[in-house]
Amino acid sequence: MTDGAALVGQHCTMVSAAGNRLPHPDSAQAASPPPHDAPAAGPTAVPSGSVVETDIPARLDALPFGRFHVLVIVALGITWILDGLEVTLAGSLSGELKQSSGLSLSNAEVGLAGSCYLGGAVLGAFFFGWLTDRLGRKKLFTVTLVVYLLATAATGLSWNFWSFALFRFLTGAGIGGEYTAINSTIQELIPARLRGWTDLVINGSFWLGAALGAGGSIVLLDPAFINPAIGWRLAFLIGATIGLVIVMMRLWIPESPRWLVTHGRAQAAERIVSGIEAKFLGSPRAGAGPGTNEAAAAHQRVRLRTRDHTPLREVARALFVRFRRRTLVGLSLMIAQAFFYNAVFFTYALILIDFYGAPAEQVGWYILPFAAGNVLGPLLLGRLFDTIGRRIMIASTYAVSGALLAVTAYLFGRNLLSAQQLTAAWMIVFFFASAAASSAYLTVSEIFPLELRALAIAFFYAIGTGAGGIAGPFLFGMLINSGSRSSVAVGYWIGATLMIVAAAVQAVWGVAAERKPLEAVSRPLTFID
């Protein structure tokens, strides 16, 4: 390097563009170090274009799994529970919303409201994803949660279809923004050896929210407990109540040190990582672990040139030129799982009511076993994505899901399944499909460079949801309205075909990212040899 250098702790070397030495954080000129969860805006950033040499990524991956990681998983992973809650409430309450005591919605309006929720998620993912890469992970996973809280509470105050659709749109915008900020943060804080299993389990927790929504709807739509005309409104306060608790928990989650270093805030990143490492010192599992001189000497150091943001044209070049095969893989996985899931799940209540005559207030009982299969899939299969590997496991779960859906579609179309048998079939299908869908989010959040990670997640989530999620519920709403089982079965076969095609794309071009640091899976754009 031709520029002058200054040490930041014993782990980061910073080189200013002008060649000036920057003050050591422990020197008299430096402010006293804040705790590891201090806001990122406090420490002074070095000028854009400066070179930083650091071992922070390696130190984060070397950490033993501990209480800090559990806090990250719980406080951030709640997003999937909230999404599951919202989706299930919309489905479980659809019968009541069609009644005069609800909003007197038609089947098509119920499907359109589901599409509005997903449309909001698409636009929210793009807008908040762009801000997440520019302003930081922590700011945005706070803002998006607040947007969700206000919107879902307002949904319970809806007075007609259009107000209901608007509030569902805004709720989706908050959830879509959450996905980009949360996936980025989790990927960048969890050690590489546990990243696959952790991500799949967190994504699978969507179905804990689904079970919560189903159980809540059973109680709140029971006339013996409360007037259903009021109960459906109170149901939308469940998510708002949970969110208020999580807002407080998230105050203790730090900004991503990887993002901070890239944006020239190496001092802040060093203090955060040192604070995290300090929590593991003295632990019998740590040994000569993180925070010790022996471990520090062994950590791989990397050099990067800081920048305050990544231009959109560079993001586009990375997605469609440099990583075009990875982009094809991401699109295939996201579109297939979005159509598969949203088409089936958003309209499951309508299937039960219209084709099996199930009472609206009993729909939740069918959702609970359905949710159980979805939770168990990632939980039991997740470790295999880190051991057997991403390419094999992702392709296999997609292919098996597609094949099982095709069989279920045939049996449903021939009227060979009772409501209970259809629910059992969905439990088996979605045991594999839940792991497959979770792996899609894992894939798109780890195979692209750090500088565009949130926006890449937003892009794939938006395209996948737009192509598969918005069209799916609306299409199935019309197919169910036709009253024809064979028409609905055709919709299921479309979903099965998409899953099998995605499996083939993954098998050919999938990335073997298991147990590898994020920087090894996809080299950041700012890295210097």
XYZ file of C-alpha atoms in Angstrom:
529
model
C 0.000 0.000 0.000
C 1.305 3.469 -0.816
C -0.869 5.340 1.679
C -0.059 5.907 5.345
C -1.659 3.590 7.918
C -3.121 3.782 11.375
C -4.092 0.983 13.707
C -7.612 0.518 14.972
C -7.302 -1.819 17.924
C -5.140 -4.806 17.083
C -7.429 -6.131 14.374
C -8.076 -3.315 11.851
C -5.642 -1.232 9.827
C -7.098 1.883 8.286
C -5.569 3.906 5.503
C -7.030 7.303 4.677
C -7.180 8.554 1.126
C -4.915 11.475 2.100
C -2.387 9.259 3.830
C -3.102 10.669 7.288
C -2.924 8.547 10.399
C -6.273 8.144 12.104
C -6.451 8.284 15.917
C -6.281 5.007 17.787
C -9.617 4.378 19.555
C -7.814 3.812 22.860
C -5.757 6.994 22.625
C -6.448 10.225 24.496
C -7.997 11.777 21.416
C -10.549 9.005 21.007
C -13.849 8.827 22.793
C -14.382 6.078 25.327
C -15.615 2.933 23.545
C -19.375 2.365 23.597
C -20.969 -1.022 24.279
C -21.224 -3.451 21.384
C -24.836 -2.496 20.752
C -24.152 1.234 20.391
C -25.667 2.983 17.352
C -23.539 2.986 14.247
C -23.857 6.717 13.704
C -21.696 7.680 16.670
C -18.111 6.812 15.619
C -16.487 8.925 12.936
C -16.316 7.305 9.514
C -13.164 7.488 7.415
C -13.443 9.172 3.993
C -14.999 7.148 1.207
C -12.262 5.487 -0.848
C -9.982 4.763 2.107
C -8.446 1.299 2.394
C -9.210 -0.827 5.457
C -7.486 -4.064 6.407
C -9.471 -6.134 8.883
C -10.054 -9.594 10.325
C -13.612 -8.850 11.478
C -15.380 -11.299 9.078
C -13.135 -14.154 10.219
C -13.654 -13.290 13.891
C -17.435 -13.301 13.496
C -17.297 -16.741 11.860
C -14.961 -18.079 14.566
C -17.334 -17.289 17.439
C -18.879 -20.216 19.307
C -22.648 -20.311 19.256
C -23.963 -18.553 22.346
C -26.511 -16.314 24.016
C -25.763 -13.432 21.645
C -26.717 -15.523 18.624
C -29.896 -16.729 20.351
C -30.874 -13.090 20.920
C -30.257 -12.310 17.242
C -32.341 -15.296 16.143
C -35.259 -14.502 18.442
C -35.356 -10.724 17.991
C -34.878 -10.781 14.233
C -36.425 -14.139 13.359
C -39.775 -12.935 14.696
C -40.332 -11.464 11.217
C -41.225 -14.862 9.816
C -43.581 -15.548 12.703
C -45.334 -12.238 12.054
C -45.610 -12.974 8.330
C -47.027 -16.420 9.068
C -49.474 -14.841 11.468
C -50.631 -12.288 8.897
C -51.014 -14.779 6.065
C -52.893 -17.262 8.245
C -55.193 -14.644 9.708
C -56.138 -13.477 6.234
C -56.892 -17.060 5.203
C -58.575 -18.204 8.416
C -60.698 -15.072 8.631
C -61.746 -15.142 4.983
C -64.983 -16.949 5.811
C -65.962 -14.317 8.374
C -64.893 -11.474 6.072
C -67.384 -12.770 3.500
C -70.238 -12.514 6.013
C -72.384 -9.426 6.561
C -70.933 -9.279 10.089
C -67.520 -8.889 8.458
C -66.958 -6.804 5.325
C -69.172 -8.810 2.916
C -66.224 -9.638 0.659
C -66.531 -11.912 -2.370
C -64.114 -14.763 -3.120
C -62.424 -12.596 -5.737
C -62.036 -9.737 -3.236
C -60.531 -12.099 -0.665
C -57.998 -13.217 -3.273
C -57.355 -9.628 -4.361
C -56.747 -8.561 -0.751
C -54.132 -11.319 -0.506
C -52.546 -9.980 -3.680
C -52.552 -6.458 -2.191
C -50.648 -7.763 0.834
C -48.061 -9.359 -1.435
C -47.948 -6.297 -3.695
C -47.103 -4.164 -0.677
C -44.426 -6.675 0.272
C -42.893 -6.387 -3.206
C -42.681 -2.582 -3.185
C -41.653 -2.513 0.469
C -38.843 -4.969 -0.206
C -37.473 -2.815 -3.032
C -37.727 0.515 -1.223
C -36.525 -0.617 2.191
C -33.928 -2.936 0.640
C -32.372 0.015 -1.167
C -32.311 1.978 2.092
C -30.884 -0.986 4.026
C -27.756 -1.114 1.862
C -27.322 2.667 2.087
C -28.300 3.479 5.685
C -27.556 0.252 7.533
C -29.315 -2.873 8.756
C -30.222 -1.685 12.262
C -32.057 1.508 11.255
C -34.206 -0.321 8.752
C -35.162 -3.356 10.813
C -36.526 -0.858 13.338
C -38.397 1.300 10.823
C -39.957 -1.647 8.990
C -41.240 -3.196 12.217
C -42.927 0.077 13.167
C -44.576 0.273 9.719
C -45.891 -3.246 10.199
C -47.209 -2.533 13.696
C -49.213 0.513 12.667
C -50.593 -1.081 9.514
C -51.728 -4.380 11.015
C -53.432 -2.564 13.897
C -55.203 -0.323 11.363
C -56.429 -3.407 9.462
C -58.671 -4.221 12.392
C -60.367 -0.850 11.892
C -61.229 -1.450 8.212
C -64.748 -0.364 7.175
C -64.954 -1.677 3.584
C -62.998 -3.646 1.000
C -60.855 -0.730 -0.156
C -59.749 0.293 3.326
C -59.018 -3.362 4.128
C -56.963 -3.733 0.925
C -55.018 -0.520 1.660
C -54.085 -1.563 5.182
C -53.126 -5.040 3.962
C -50.914 -3.387 1.343
C -49.137 -1.314 4.023
C -48.794 -4.346 6.307
C -47.142 -6.207 3.444
C -44.800 -3.268 2.818
C -43.559 -3.509 6.395
C -43.051 -7.267 6.160
C -41.314 -7.020 2.772
C -38.923 -4.442 4.156
C -38.321 -6.654 7.163
C -37.213 -9.535 4.945
C -34.429 -7.514 3.337
C -33.083 -5.950 6.537
C -33.421 -9.094 8.642
C -31.991 -11.614 6.171
C -28.966 -9.364 5.643
C -28.324 -8.962 9.360
C -28.721 -12.636 10.238
C -26.457 -13.771 7.417
C -23.752 -11.328 8.513
C -23.844 -12.167 12.244
C -24.259 -15.977 12.324
C -21.064 -18.117 11.994
C -20.633 -19.762 8.585
C -20.758 -23.332 9.895
C -24.288 -22.769 11.278
C -25.660 -20.378 8.674
C -27.684 -22.902 6.678
C -29.467 -24.645 9.548
C -30.101 -21.384 11.393
C -31.556 -19.688 8.328
C -33.836 -22.600 7.497
C -35.136 -22.883 11.058
C -35.796 -19.148 11.212
C -37.639 -19.208 7.895
C -39.560 -22.264 9.058
C -40.758 -20.308 12.082
C -43.207 -18.693 9.652
C -45.393 -21.627 10.560
C -45.266 -20.932 14.273
C -46.948 -17.682 13.305
C -49.350 -19.655 11.135
C -50.249 -21.859 14.094
C -50.670 -18.781 16.294
C -52.946 -17.171 13.718
C -54.967 -20.363 13.327
C -55.361 -20.782 17.085
C -56.262 -17.131 17.522
C -58.908 -17.341 14.812
C -60.484 -20.398 16.461
C -60.935 -18.480 19.705
C -61.846 -15.083 18.267
C -64.400 -16.481 15.809
C -66.118 -18.640 18.434
C -69.510 -17.054 19.230
C -69.372 -18.641 22.691
C -66.295 -16.570 23.455
C -66.796 -13.315 21.558
C -68.961 -11.849 18.830
C -67.219 -12.815 15.519
C -68.036 -9.353 14.156
C -65.600 -7.999 16.763
C -63.337 -11.036 16.990
C -61.956 -10.748 13.465
C -60.924 -7.162 14.211
C -59.209 -8.115 17.460
C -57.321 -10.885 15.627
C -55.225 -8.301 13.792
C -54.016 -6.909 17.122
C -52.146 -10.151 17.871
C -49.261 -9.219 15.581
C -49.180 -5.644 16.831
C -48.909 -6.848 20.434
C -46.041 -9.216 19.621
C -44.298 -6.517 17.598
C -44.309 -4.063 20.496
C -42.347 -6.550 22.599
C -39.888 -7.245 19.788
C -39.182 -3.538 19.243
C -37.684 -3.467 22.740
C -35.640 -6.627 22.140
C -34.158 -5.219 18.948
C -32.664 -2.263 20.766
C -29.891 -4.655 21.888
C -29.031 -5.961 18.409
C -25.944 -4.198 16.976
C -25.408 -2.935 13.466
C -23.725 -5.456 11.170
C -19.932 -5.081 11.628
C -19.421 -6.235 8.049
C -21.623 -3.390 6.777
C -19.876 -0.880 9.040
C -16.392 -1.766 7.792
C -17.482 -1.510 4.165
C -18.894 1.955 4.876
C -15.709 3.201 6.523
C -16.778 2.785 10.159
C -14.065 0.370 11.173
C -13.794 1.748 14.702
C -17.488 1.109 15.350
C -17.202 -2.375 13.828
C -14.161 -3.183 15.982
C -15.924 -2.107 19.168
C -19.027 -4.137 18.361
C -17.070 -7.310 17.595
C -14.851 -6.874 20.657
C -17.977 -6.472 22.777
C -19.465 -9.660 21.353
C -16.207 -11.585 21.850
C -15.987 -10.404 25.440
C -19.193 -12.269 26.190
C -17.501 -15.547 25.292
C -14.270 -15.037 27.251
C -13.968 -17.444 30.158
C -16.393 -19.885 28.606
C -15.077 -23.503 28.753
C -16.139 -23.930 25.130
C -14.141 -20.928 23.973
C -10.674 -22.076 25.080
C -8.156 -19.846 23.325
C -11.059 -18.511 21.358
C -12.203 -15.167 20.052
C -10.680 -12.180 21.730
C -7.340 -13.804 22.578
C -4.071 -12.873 20.903
C -3.551 -16.452 19.723
C -6.886 -16.518 17.951
C -6.427 -13.015 16.550
C -3.121 -13.951 14.965
C -4.725 -16.901 13.193
C -7.634 -14.953 11.737
C -7.488 -14.210 8.047
C -7.273 -10.517 7.239
C -8.860 -8.892 4.201
C -8.412 -5.492 2.557
C -11.223 -3.389 1.137
C -11.851 0.100 -0.158
C -14.653 1.851 1.697
C -17.642 3.454 -0.015
C -20.737 5.253 1.237
C -23.047 3.455 -1.191
C -23.100 1.197 -4.238
C -24.512 2.781 -7.422
C -27.582 1.060 -8.831
C -25.866 0.556 -12.178
C -23.170 -1.472 -10.411
C -25.848 -3.508 -8.662
C -27.499 -4.200 -12.022
C -24.146 -5.142 -13.586
C -23.427 -7.563 -10.758
C -26.847 -9.235 -10.975
C -27.211 -9.486 -14.749
C -23.636 -9.729 -16.005
C -21.142 -10.869 -13.406
C -23.500 -13.228 -11.527
C -26.130 -13.931 -14.193
C -26.159 -17.687 -13.548
C -26.672 -17.106 -9.842
C -29.443 -14.682 -10.727
C -31.143 -17.369 -12.816
C -30.905 -19.794 -9.895
C -32.323 -17.240 -7.458
C -35.217 -16.335 -9.757
C -36.091 -19.972 -10.390
C -36.142 -20.855 -6.700
C -38.050 -17.763 -5.571
C -40.715 -17.765 -8.296
C -41.430 -21.476 -7.885
C -41.758 -21.441 -4.105
C -43.773 -18.194 -4.095
C -46.371 -19.546 -6.517
C -46.382 -22.933 -4.800
C -46.896 -21.557 -1.303
C -49.076 -18.547 -1.858
C -51.376 -20.203 -4.342
C -52.041 -23.120 -2.005
C -51.991 -21.458 1.383
C -53.742 -18.161 0.691
C -56.757 -20.015 -0.664
C -56.769 -23.124 1.568
C -59.630 -21.762 3.688
C -61.702 -21.180 0.554
C -61.045 -24.763 -0.597
C -62.238 -26.118 2.738
C -65.340 -23.921 2.810
C -66.407 -24.146 -0.845
C -65.509 -27.754 -1.687
C -65.811 -29.477 1.698
C -68.404 -27.344 3.456
C -66.167 -26.690 6.465
C -67.566 -24.008 8.814
C -65.554 -20.784 8.688
C -64.879 -20.875 12.425
C -63.381 -24.391 12.133
C -60.801 -23.597 9.432
C -58.110 -22.983 12.065
C -58.218 -26.629 13.131
C -57.114 -27.649 9.641
C -54.335 -25.056 9.589
C -52.700 -26.324 12.801
C -51.547 -29.759 11.481
C -50.663 -28.108 8.175
C -48.395 -25.718 10.099
C -46.850 -28.575 12.100
C -45.532 -30.239 8.947
C -44.045 -26.949 7.799
C -42.217 -26.351 11.088
C -40.801 -29.867 11.287
C -39.374 -29.823 7.736
C -36.660 -27.168 8.213
C -36.065 -28.263 11.814
C -35.321 -31.886 10.922
C -33.801 -31.411 7.463
C -31.937 -28.156 8.100
C -28.648 -29.638 9.312
C -28.353 -31.627 6.072
C -28.025 -28.356 4.135
C -24.772 -27.715 6.058
C -23.478 -31.311 5.903
C -24.647 -32.975 2.681
C -24.593 -29.580 1.002
C -26.747 -26.872 -0.525
C -26.836 -28.066 -4.123
C -28.050 -31.604 -3.400
C -30.485 -30.733 -0.618
C -32.091 -27.742 -2.326
C -32.586 -29.616 -5.609
C -33.932 -32.679 -3.788
C -36.455 -30.846 -1.622
C -37.754 -28.874 -4.605
C -38.119 -32.010 -6.749
C -39.828 -34.053 -4.027
C -42.208 -31.174 -3.243
C -43.188 -30.830 -6.888
C -43.782 -34.555 -7.336
C -45.910 -34.816 -4.191
C -47.955 -31.768 -5.188
C -48.676 -33.328 -8.585
C -49.982 -36.484 -6.900
C -52.130 -34.457 -4.496
C -53.526 -32.422 -7.396
C -54.580 -35.611 -9.191
C -56.314 -37.026 -6.120
C -58.068 -33.712 -5.385
C -59.215 -33.319 -8.979
C -60.749 -36.832 -8.901
C -62.473 -36.098 -5.558
C -60.595 -38.932 -3.842
C -59.611 -36.962 -0.735
C -61.675 -35.910 2.257
C -60.894 -32.627 4.023
C -58.901 -34.530 6.651
C -57.024 -36.545 4.020
C -56.218 -33.389 2.054
C -54.801 -31.823 5.228
C -52.666 -34.929 5.835
C -51.433 -34.749 2.240
C -50.481 -31.095 2.699
C -48.576 -32.003 5.886
C -46.406 -34.415 3.901
C -46.001 -32.149 0.877
C -45.031 -29.120 2.911
C -42.655 -31.018 5.184
C -40.324 -30.950 2.175
C -41.654 -27.745 0.608
C -41.035 -25.719 3.766
C -37.354 -26.660 3.742
C -37.225 -25.924 0.007
C -38.850 -22.492 0.323
C -36.615 -21.571 3.277
C -33.549 -22.565 1.270
C -34.568 -20.121 -1.469
C -34.254 -17.215 0.976
C -30.987 -18.684 2.269
C -29.627 -18.892 -1.274
C -30.394 -15.359 -2.452
C -29.068 -13.851 0.784
C -25.666 -15.554 0.691
C -24.596 -15.849 -2.972
C -24.265 -12.109 -3.728
C -21.735 -9.525 -2.457
C -22.273 -7.705 0.832
C -22.672 -4.276 -0.782
C -25.835 -5.297 -2.616
C -27.086 -8.080 -0.337
C -30.241 -6.337 0.914
C -31.165 -5.010 -2.519
C -30.513 -8.439 -4.062
C -32.811 -10.047 -1.494
C -35.408 -7.385 -2.305
C -35.060 -8.006 -6.046
C -35.556 -11.763 -5.798
C -38.279 -11.508 -3.208
C -40.081 -8.899 -5.319
C -39.796 -10.754 -8.622
C -40.620 -14.108 -7.055
C -43.546 -12.747 -5.103
C -44.777 -10.651 -8.009
C -44.647 -13.483 -10.511
C -45.636 -16.304 -8.212
C -47.253 -14.784 -5.167
C -49.515 -12.054 -6.477
C -50.652 -14.010 -9.527
C -51.111 -17.229 -7.552
C -53.799 -16.213 -5.036
C -55.679 -14.174 -7.641
C -55.608 -17.066 -10.134
C -56.691 -19.612 -7.536
C -59.427 -17.297 -6.296
C -60.930 -17.362 -9.792
C -60.388 -21.132 -10.170
C -62.161 -21.792 -6.869
C -64.980 -19.458 -7.915
C -65.542 -21.667 -10.946
C -66.571 -24.497 -8.610
C -64.531 -26.980 -10.670
C -62.133 -29.337 -8.906
C -60.321 -30.080 -12.148
C -59.687 -26.357 -12.701
C -58.136 -26.049 -9.243
C -56.060 -29.171 -9.910
C -54.612 -27.512 -13.028
C -53.427 -24.653 -10.819
C -51.724 -27.171 -8.518
C -50.025 -28.824 -11.497
C -48.628 -25.460 -12.600
C -47.054 -25.084 -9.161
C -45.655 -28.621 -9.295
C -44.062 -27.976 -12.688
C -42.406 -24.775 -11.478
C -40.894 -26.610 -8.485
C -39.464 -29.400 -10.627
C -37.970 -26.930 -13.128
C -36.381 -24.990 -10.249
C -34.910 -28.231 -8.922
C -33.226 -28.859 -12.282
C -31.797 -25.315 -12.429
C -30.412 -25.658 -8.893
C -28.885 -29.059 -9.655
C -26.976 -27.634 -12.631
C -25.975 -24.137 -11.490
C -26.478 -24.092 -7.710
C -23.687 -22.767 -5.476
C -22.023 -24.992 -2.868
C -22.046 -22.390 -0.071
C -22.153 -24.737 2.913
C -19.772 -23.926 5.829
C -18.041 -21.182 3.809
C -17.604 -17.554 4.932
C -19.835 -15.109 3.083
C -16.727 -13.460 1.646
C -15.673 -16.814 0.136
C -19.114 -17.562 -1.295
C -19.270 -14.165 -2.973
C -16.347 -11.780 -2.850
C -17.431 -8.240 -1.853
C -17.114 -5.646 -4.619
C -14.874 -3.481 -2.432
C -12.239 -6.146 -1.687
C -8.653 -5.511 -2.815
C -6.128 -8.269 -3.597
